[in-house]
Amino acid sequence: MISGDAIDSPIPVSVGVIGATEYTGIQLVRLLLNHPQLQIGYLGDRDHLDKQLGDLYPFLEIDLDLPLAPIDADAIAEHCQIVFLTLPDGEAQTLVPTLRERQLKVIDLSADYRFSSLERYQSYYEGDRSDYDLLSQVVYGLPELYRSAISRSSLVGCAGSYPTASLLAIAPLIKQGLVQPESLIIDAKCGTSVGGNQPKPHLLYVEAADSIAPYSVTRHRHTPEIEQICSDLAGHDIVVQFIPHRVPVVRGLLSTVYANMRDPGLVREDLLTIYSAFYRNSPWIRVLSNGLCPQTRWAMGSNLCYLGIEVDPRTGRVVVMAAIDNLMKGAVGQAVQCCNIMMGWDERLGLPSKSLYP
Amino acid sequence: MISGDAIDSPIPVSVGVIGATEYTGIQLVRLLLNHPQLQIGYLGDRDHLDKQLGDLYPFLEIDLDLPLAPIDADAIAEHCQIVFLTLPDGEAQTLVPTLRERQLKVIDLSADYRFSSLERYQSYYEGDRSDYDLLSQVVYGLPELYRSAISRSSLVGCAGSYPTASLLAIAPLIKQGLVQPESLIIDAKCGTSVGGNQPKPHLLYVEAADSIAPYSVTRHRHTPEIEQICSDLAGHDIVVQFIPHRVPVVRGLLSTVYANMRDPGLVREDLLTIYSAFYRNSPWIRVLSNGLCPQTRWAMGSNLCYLGIEVDPRTGRVVVMAAIDNLMKGAVGQAVQCCNIMMGWDERLGLPSKSLYP
Amino acid sequence: MISGDAIDSPIPVSVGVIGATEYTGIQLVRLLLNHPQLQIGYLGDRDHLDKQLGDLYPFLEIDLDLPLAPIDADAIAEHCQIVFLTLPDGEAQTLVPTLRERQLKVIDLSADYRFSSLERYQSYYEGDRSDYDLLSQVVYGLPELYRSAISRSSLVGCAGSYPTASLLAIAPLIKQGLVQPESLIIDAKCGTSVGGNQPKPHLLYVEAADSIAPYSVTRHRHTPEIEQICSDLAGHDIVVQFIPHRVPVVRGLLSTVYANMRDPGLVREDLLTIYSAFYRNSPWIRVLSNGLCPQTRWAMGSNLCYLGIEVDPRTGRVVVMAAIDNLMKGAVGQAVQCCNIMMGWDERLGLPSKSLYP
Amino acid sequence: MISGDAIDSPIPVSVGVIGATEYTGIQLVRLLLNHPQLQIGYLGDRDHLDKQLGDLYPFLEIDLDLPLAPIDADAIAEHCQIVFLTLPDGEAQTLVPTLRERQLKVIDLSADYRFSSLERYQSYYEGDRSDYDLLSQVVYGLPELYRSAISRSSLVGCAGSYPTASLLAIAPLIKQGLVQPESLIIDAKCGTSVGGNQPKPHLLYVEAADSIAPYSVTRHRHTPEIEQICSDLAGHDIVVQFIPHRVPVVRGLLSTVYANMRDPGLVREDLLTIYSAFYRNSPWIRVLSNGLCPQTRWAMGSNLCYLGIEVDPRTGRVVVMAAIDNLMKGAVGQAVQCCNIMMGWDERLGLPSKSLYP
């Protein structure tokens, strides 16, 4: 039986979802419909204007009488207090300045507001930007590391899927100075939903099934994002090795992180103690204490991140494995978690913890 | 935002799950933990005695302090008012007589109590039975067809997964006398979880992946079950053709039903009207009205059944497609739905309607 | 050890593949490179002109020094004696008249030359055609049924994938008058490669995985093709019910065929005898004699068609299951088989019989 | 058209396959049936005695009249000159001493004869052994590294699947002294066929599908094997980090190898030159020269190993990716390649180079 905690909030907060027909937008709308404190007040999209999302995707069980509307800042501001942006990289930056002028809280799921340094952003992303001043206000949307700043922020750039799993695995190591930062290697594997819902040849079932495929080796855009946060945690610049691989699952992302320990005398129990303490107040983190390795299936459909930790005394390395659902903790689940924190609510509100198994 | 319907039930009802470590048992426990009116009071199993289910499957997020206990009728009766049995075929029949003597309500998910005729049962299942008298009390656990009887029953034999999808597709046709019963053909396809969690060679990933495999052609045990209910609906004996196929999905079952129409002048709109009326009070049925064909993915993780209907004027046939999640509407979701009805509650209570997509 | 049958053909025959970068084209080129009597003389394509196929797909191990050239009838005629066309439906008809004028043998894999009746073609396919006279020369490229006509033909329209499996299951039934033709129902299931290599949303891994999806119910374009051949075999018009389903495999197609027997006294052994006799001289057919049901995996990568036959005395029906690889026996393997027959060679020449297992 | 190289060998060599009903045994038998110089003279197995393999697996198209016979050294010696052993780890060691006494050439696919040091073997494998003296004769069956020794050997212990891909990626780096050996990290991913055909719960479709699962982290038995060969190549002891992951593909293994370069000035072109030279005489290696990353699908069904090489100037690391089919180059393809070399034949003999695509 679920606990009957009464929620004393008769007045729900109105939110907008801009980019509502992307995979992330759809998933977000479904989460919001189950949120006890939030109410959808605006669905913005470039296509399908005036149509109902529930008519476009009748199988989604979206019971909402709200037509898709243009991406217009004034109209959004009129209907919402908080806006979630699930647009392709490069589009949020043209909209957010106006939304912020109208005092809306903004939670962006693209790469546009993940970087405090324009230089770092431009080393991997193209295009000029005129919203420099906003970058100083940006908070990186990874609650386990920036909970306090998120709670005070009005503009959050949600962490990418690969960075989320990777940084949750790495953070205690760097924060406690346990490893040699230059030894950090992240070997990541992800399902095909990481590629979005645009039909591209390599994302066809016929191409993606039955294969294991590394891609963007040494050049992936999530690299500077991971490095920015690692550097911030360490207090000095850190360069990491990050390599993603595509595997035939729909949802699921595993980061396997390798690092040389500074103190080769540390054993797994030590690390477990450190990780458990580090994430003591993080309800979405599960540190596996019994030698289990996390599987991505365990997180499928939930906002959880499972962490498995091994120490190899032969090599002096620590190996940390982080498993998440790339669409949930790696995208919209995290966005809702950030929203909960910005509003001063329990960060578990409206988010699923039970995965689908089997 | 979810609606804040207050539930006026301070006292939850205690239930038992016997066979708690089967796939169905695990899935059922997870559903029950989210049920607002039910509370798990007993977890029975043959193995893993005294262990916690949450320790055996730490990734299931089962927050329940209740050790696995022996399958003992007295102990069960002491702790429960209702018992769900998720045991292999043939085992419930040794336990249920005692449970009924102790006035427990029983919801059995095996084949043991699906048949009112011992003869029909024994034509496909082996073994002698001494619980003849109980068979007259049995109600077939398919709420859309036997809602009223279930509400008065204390012993429900839940419909099998193939029969559930097949009968939901067929029932309006037979009940309204729309088709020639002897023309009924059911071509069904199901994911590998239909085979349970016992490791058998043909259920290995290596064997089941990349293949489409018919099996038990003309001899499957779900045939007499489908025929029993069709006959009951028609008021005379009906024989059907039923052929199952195994395909590489985890969850998901599609029944494609073919039948010759008595009146070749009927068009799809007529059938849609008939089906919509037939299932007007069935909240778990979705009759697709816009020419869409149902996909099993749409039901993955929910208790819904999607029905697509086509009429082929060239052949004079109606084709009805029913898509369900074989573990939910095809098993434990349906069991909880039956329980809700037996208790006089809203049959949606505690059951998910949103599937996982993508 | 493979047998050392000497092949007395010092002079290979030069063939062209037009549409070489389609999935079927690529697969065909790879087959031809292993063919002992054929030599590729022309690779035609609309895109990638002047490039080498082996450079476009370096992982295909295509060792061939022949740039992609325009689809030009004169150039093709200059280099080839036989032409395989693997173009989208509707394109072959603009090219074939010229090729035939130049006396080339043509094997078309599209729907353009599968129909002897323009009326039947136009009932499911759009567009006017000016090549009426060619239709009278066309032979339907399903060797097990039209071997003799193919051997004398210069223009073969290869059978589609669904019709191939379906007709091989049905033909003995109709030809021997064993069933009531109006009772024929074909429930077919196929992997996603049947959709080709154009990126379409429903063919994305994320959409096609984990689902069973009927489509084009009562309206699929392979229906008139199946009906044409059934009618030809029967000597009178036959209408069939054909419904395809998409399942998450890459290659593999299973047709489950249902029909009412004229003589309800027939048993499986009778049918096995009839099928074995019918396909006695067909080296690519395997009639399963031991009660096995065919799986599509068994045919994956080979040109074989597996047939399983069941008789249900309870319903008076025969159920025949046909499993093929839709890209091999359902497309290019069959095209090469037709070519072998047109040239008077052993129809097994250059074709694989061993599938990939596991 | 395939080239008509005449093979001047009228007398085939007779070989035995012991463990013929394992996945590897079955796959091996199928390869051998296509081998121009080998002939199967004995099929040994513990089960199914006196049965025909082609009857047990009718879909394998094994055209061989040879019943399964007991695993008896004398009987084997009577019928064979060469013996392939595809038995579980620990069983070959009880048979091989007798086979060697009878002068048979032995190619073992288990772990039993991969180690020249009993100590290293026993650090990861259990059990006493009395065949110490044989270990000094053993040659490690990875032809690209030990071609010459294999050609002179009569007892080859074929490399495991993970070691094969990993060592082919690593060997040029160590042999040329390009990297710091202690920095070697191998992150490997493999399909479920690596687990064999014994039904184990975690290999069920329902468990293995839709998930990415690391396992045996820091403790996998292939670690000492990789270290033995790395040490041999380097001339001093090397310890590596090796972590395997299971992903939902049937066949396919990818090793991603990371290492710090000694000379940070090296660029990818340098490495490509070195790798191309290193594998100049290795017909089964494809060094990808155009910035492509290898996918496992490219090798599915063939004996090829694809190598992709990247240099990251930011981190000073080289990343090498090796993709193979774990059942072919990772098992029986390699065994046949070793056999070819032992017999002085072209090492390509009887082995497929074309994968199945799509």
PDB file of N, CA, C and O in Angstrom, chain D residues 141-174:
ATOM      1  N   GLY D 141      46.991 -20.522 -29.454  1.00  0.00           N
ATOM      2  CA  GLY D 141      46.364 -20.506 -30.776  1.00  0.00           C
ATOM      3  C   GLY D 141      45.818 -19.157 -31.193  1.00  0.00           C
ATOM      4  O   GLY D 141      44.603 -19.030 -31.378  1.00  0.00           O
ATOM      5  N   LEU D 142      46.708 -18.210 -31.374  1.00  0.00           N
ATOM      6  CA  LEU D 142      46.325 -16.918 -31.942  1.00  0.00           C
ATOM      7  C   LEU D 142      47.288 -16.674 -33.106  1.00  0.00           C
ATOM      8  O   LEU D 142      48.395 -16.158 -32.923  1.00  0.00           O
ATOM      9  N   PRO D 143      46.876 -17.093 -34.309  1.00  0.00           N
ATOM     10  CA  PRO D 143      47.822 -17.186 -35.430  1.00  0.00           C
ATOM     11  C   PRO D 143      48.540 -15.879 -35.760  1.00  0.00           C
ATOM     12  O   PRO D 143      49.707 -15.911 -36.156  1.00  0.00           O
ATOM     13  N   GLU D 144      47.884 -14.766 -35.603  1.00  0.00           N
ATOM     14  CA  GLU D 144      48.514 -13.508 -35.977  1.00  0.00           C
ATOM     15  C   GLU D 144      49.748 -13.225 -35.122  1.00  0.00           C
ATOM     16  O   GLU D 144      50.637 -12.471 -35.530  1.00  0.00           O
ATOM     17  N   LEU D 145      49.809 -13.819 -33.929  1.00  0.00           N
ATOM     18  CA  LEU D 145      50.950 -13.591 -33.046  1.00  0.00           C
ATOM     19  C   LEU D 145      51.885 -14.791 -32.979  1.00  0.00           C
ATOM     20  O   LEU D 145      53.069 -14.645 -32.708  1.00  0.00           O
ATOM     21  N   TYR D 146      51.358 -15.986 -33.223  1.00  0.00           N
ATOM     22  CA  TYR D 146      52.172 -17.189 -33.056  1.00  0.00           C
ATOM     23  C   TYR D 146      52.101 -18.100 -34.267  1.00  0.00           C
ATOM     24  O   TYR D 146      52.111 -19.318 -34.143  1.00  0.00           O
ATOM     25  N   ARG D 147      52.023 -17.491 -35.441  1.00  0.00           N
ATOM     26  CA  ARG D 147      51.854 -18.277 -36.664  1.00  0.00           C
ATOM     27  C   ARG D 147      52.944 -19.318 -36.839  1.00  0.00           C
ATOM     28  O   ARG D 147      52.687 -20.489 -37.130  1.00  0.00           O
ATOM     29  N   SER D 148      54.140 -18.894 -36.639  1.00  0.00           N
ATOM     30  CA  SER D 148      55.267 -19.787 -36.881  1.00  0.00           C
ATOM     31  C   SER D 148      55.270 -20.950 -35.888  1.00  0.00           C
ATOM     32  O   SER D 148      55.442 -22.112 -36.265  1.00  0.00           O
ATOM     33  N   ALA D 149      55.074 -20.647 -34.622  1.00  0.00           N
ATOM     34  CA  ALA D 149      55.046 -21.715 -33.619  1.00  0.00           C
ATOM     35  C   ALA D 149      53.887 -22.675 -33.866  1.00  0.00           C
ATOM     36  O   ALA D 149      54.020 -23.892 -33.704  1.00  0.00           O
ATOM     37  N   ILE D 150      52.759 -22.124 -34.268  1.00  0.00           N
ATOM     38  CA  ILE D 150      51.607 -22.983 -34.563  1.00  0.00           C
ATOM     39  C   ILE D 150      51.930 -23.932 -35.710  1.00  0.00           C
ATOM     40  O   ILE D 150      51.558 -25.116 -35.686  1.00  0.00           O
ATOM     41  N   SER D 151      52.648 -23.432 -36.700  1.00  0.00           N
ATOM     42  CA  SER D 151      52.945 -24.260 -37.870  1.00  0.00           C
ATOM     43  C   SER D 151      53.803 -25.472 -37.503  1.00  0.00           C
ATOM     44  O   SER D 151      53.814 -26.470 -38.202  1.00  0.00           O
ATOM     45  N   ARG D 152      54.523 -25.355 -36.402  1.00  0.00           N
ATOM     46  CA  ARG D 152      55.386 -26.470 -35.976  1.00  0.00           C
ATOM     47  C   ARG D 152      54.785 -27.274 -34.835  1.00  0.00           C
ATOM     48  O   ARG D 152      55.373 -28.243 -34.365  1.00  0.00           O
ATOM     49  N   SER D 153      53.617 -26.873 -34.379  1.00  0.00           N
ATOM     50  CA  SER D 153      53.069 -27.479 -33.163  1.00  0.00           C
ATOM     51  C   SER D 153      52.126 -28.640 -33.460  1.00  0.00           C
ATOM     52  O   SER D 153      51.536 -28.745 -34.535  1.00  0.00           O
ATOM     53  N   SER D 154      51.972 -29.487 -32.466  1.00  0.00           N
ATOM     54  CA  SER D 154      50.978 -30.552 -32.543  1.00  0.00           C
ATOM     55  C   SER D 154      49.918 -30.410 -31.469  1.00  0.00           C
ATOM     56  O   SER D 154      49.007 -31.219 -31.377  1.00  0.00           O
ATOM     57  N   LEU D 155      50.048 -29.397 -30.647  1.00  0.00           N
ATOM     58  CA  LEU D 155      49.069 -29.172 -29.567  1.00  0.00           C
ATOM     59  C   LEU D 155      48.850 -27.677 -29.410  1.00  0.00           C
ATOM     60  O   LEU D 155      49.726 -26.966 -28.904  1.00  0.00           O
ATOM     61  N   VAL D 156      47.719 -27.237 -29.874  1.00  0.00           N
ATOM     62  CA  VAL D 156      47.403 -25.811 -29.839  1.00  0.00           C
ATOM     63  C   VAL D 156      46.229 -25.572 -28.891  1.00  0.00           C
ATOM     64  O   VAL D 156      45.214 -26.257 -28.978  1.00  0.00           O
ATOM     65  N   GLY D 157      46.399 -24.622 -27.974  1.00  0.00           N
ATOM     66  CA  GLY D 157      45.295 -24.192 -27.112  1.00  0.00           C
ATOM     67  C   GLY D 157      44.749 -22.887 -27.660  1.00  0.00           C
ATOM     68  O   GLY D 157      45.358 -21.832 -27.507  1.00  0.00           O
ATOM     69  N   CYS D 158      43.604 -22.970 -28.343  1.00  0.00           N
ATOM     70  CA  CYS D 158      43.085 -21.787 -29.045  1.00  0.00           C
ATOM     71  C   CYS D 158      42.758 -20.657 -28.068  1.00  0.00           C
ATOM     72  O   CYS D 158      42.190 -20.874 -27.003  1.00  0.00           O
ATOM     73  N   ALA D 159      43.067 -19.463 -28.496  1.00  0.00           N
ATOM     74  CA  ALA D 159      42.813 -18.276 -27.678  1.00  0.00           C
ATOM     75  C   ALA D 159      41.324 -18.132 -27.404  1.00  0.00           C
ATOM     76  O   ALA D 159      40.484 -18.442 -28.247  1.00  0.00           O
ATOM     77  N   GLY D 160      40.978 -17.638 -26.234  1.00  0.00           N
ATOM     78  CA  GLY D 160      39.585 -17.349 -25.901  1.00  0.00           C
ATOM     79  C   GLY D 160      39.067 -16.174 -26.708  1.00  0.00           C
ATOM     80  O   GLY D 160      39.826 -15.477 -27.376  1.00  0.00           O
ATOM     81  N   SER D 161      37.757 -15.969 -26.647  1.00  0.00           N
ATOM     82  CA  SER D 161      37.152 -14.929 -27.483  1.00  0.00           C
ATOM     83  C   SER D 161      37.565 -13.530 -27.039  1.00  0.00           C
ATOM     84  O   SER D 161      38.012 -12.719 -27.865  1.00  0.00           O
ATOM     85  N   TYR D 162      37.442 -13.237 -25.762  1.00  0.00           N
ATOM     86  CA  TYR D 162      37.867 -11.917 -25.293  1.00  0.00           C
ATOM     87  C   TYR D 162      39.367 -11.699 -25.529  1.00  0.00           C
ATOM     88  O   TYR D 162      39.771 -10.647 -26.027  1.00  0.00           O
ATOM     89  N   PRO D 163      40.228 -12.675 -25.174  1.00  0.00           N
ATOM     90  CA  PRO D 163      41.651 -12.471 -25.436  1.00  0.00           C
ATOM     91  C   PRO D 163      41.964 -12.253 -26.918  1.00  0.00           C
ATOM     92  O   PRO D 163      42.834 -11.450 -27.258  1.00  0.00           O
ATOM     93  N   THR D 164      41.250 -12.948 -27.805  1.00  0.00           N
ATOM     94  CA  THR D 164      41.548 -12.783 -29.225  1.00  0.00           C
ATOM     95  C   THR D 164      41.398 -11.334 -29.652  1.00  0.00           C
ATOM     96  O   THR D 164      42.312 -10.721 -30.206  1.00  0.00           O
ATOM     97  N   ALA D 165      40.208 -10.758 -29.400  1.00  0.00           N
ATOM     98  CA  ALA D 165      39.989  -9.372 -29.816  1.00  0.00           C
ATOM     99  C   ALA D 165      40.937  -8.426 -29.080  1.00  0.00           C
ATOM    100  O   ALA D 165      41.521  -7.512 -29.677  1.00  0.00           O
ATOM    101  N   SER D 166      41.111  -8.672 -27.795  1.00  0.00           N
ATOM    102  CA  SER D 166      41.909  -7.756 -26.990  1.00  0.00           C
ATOM    103  C   SER D 166      43.374  -7.783 -27.420  1.00  0.00           C
ATOM    104  O   SER D 166      44.017  -6.734 -27.590  1.00  0.00           O
ATOM    105  N   LEU D 167      43.898  -8.983 -27.613  1.00  0.00           N
ATOM    106  CA  LEU D 167      45.317  -9.091 -27.954  1.00  0.00           C
ATOM    107  C   LEU D 167      45.609  -8.594 -29.365  1.00  0.00           C
ATOM    108  O   LEU D 167      46.672  -8.021 -29.613  1.00  0.00           O
ATOM    109  N   LEU D 168      44.686  -8.810 -30.295  1.00  0.00           N
ATOM    110  CA  LEU D 168      44.917  -8.288 -31.643  1.00  0.00           C
ATOM    111  C   LEU D 168      44.944  -6.755 -31.618  1.00  0.00           C
ATOM    112  O   LEU D 168      45.661  -6.135 -32.403  1.00  0.00           O
ATOM    113  N   ALA D 169      44.191  -6.154 -30.703  1.00  0.00           N
ATOM    114  CA  ALA D 169      44.230  -4.697 -30.569  1.00  0.00           C
ATOM    115  C   ALA D 169      45.513  -4.224 -29.896  1.00  0.00           C
ATOM    116  O   ALA D 169      46.067  -3.181 -30.246  1.00  0.00           O
ATOM    117  N   ILE D 170      45.977  -5.014 -28.946  1.00  0.00           N
ATOM    118  CA  ILE D 170      47.100  -4.579 -28.099  1.00  0.00           C
ATOM    119  C   ILE D 170      48.473  -4.900 -28.684  1.00  0.00           C
ATOM    120  O   ILE D 170      49.434  -4.142 -28.507  1.00  0.00           O
ATOM    121  N   ALA D 171      48.584  -6.031 -29.361  1.00  0.00           N
ATOM    122  CA  ALA D 171      49.905  -6.577 -29.706  1.00  0.00           C
ATOM    123  C   ALA D 171      50.857  -5.567 -30.355  1.00  0.00           C
ATOM    124  O   ALA D 171      52.002  -5.427 -29.908  1.00  0.00           O
ATOM    125  N   PRO D 172      50.428  -4.843 -31.387  1.00  0.00           N
ATOM    126  CA  PRO D 172      51.394  -3.913 -32.005  1.00  0.00           C
ATOM    127  C   PRO D 172      51.881  -2.850 -31.018  1.00  0.00           C
ATOM    128  O   PRO D 172      53.037  -2.427 -31.082  1.00  0.00           O
ATOM    129  N   LEU D 173      51.009  -2.437 -30.118  1.00  0.00           N
ATOM    130  CA  LEU D 173      51.385  -1.409 -29.141  1.00  0.00           C
ATOM    131  C   LEU D 173      52.512  -1.898 -28.242  1.00  0.00           C
ATOM    132  O   LEU D 173      53.480  -1.190 -27.984  1.00  0.00           O
ATOM    133  N   ILE D 174      52.381  -3.141 -27.783  1.00  0.00           N
ATOM    134  CA  ILE D 174      53.386  -3.669 -26.860  1.00  0.00           C
ATOM    135  C   ILE D 174      54.644  -4.070 -27.607  1.00  0.00           C
ATOM    136  O   ILE D 174      55.760  -3.746 -27.212  1.00  0.00           O
TER     137      ILE D 174
END
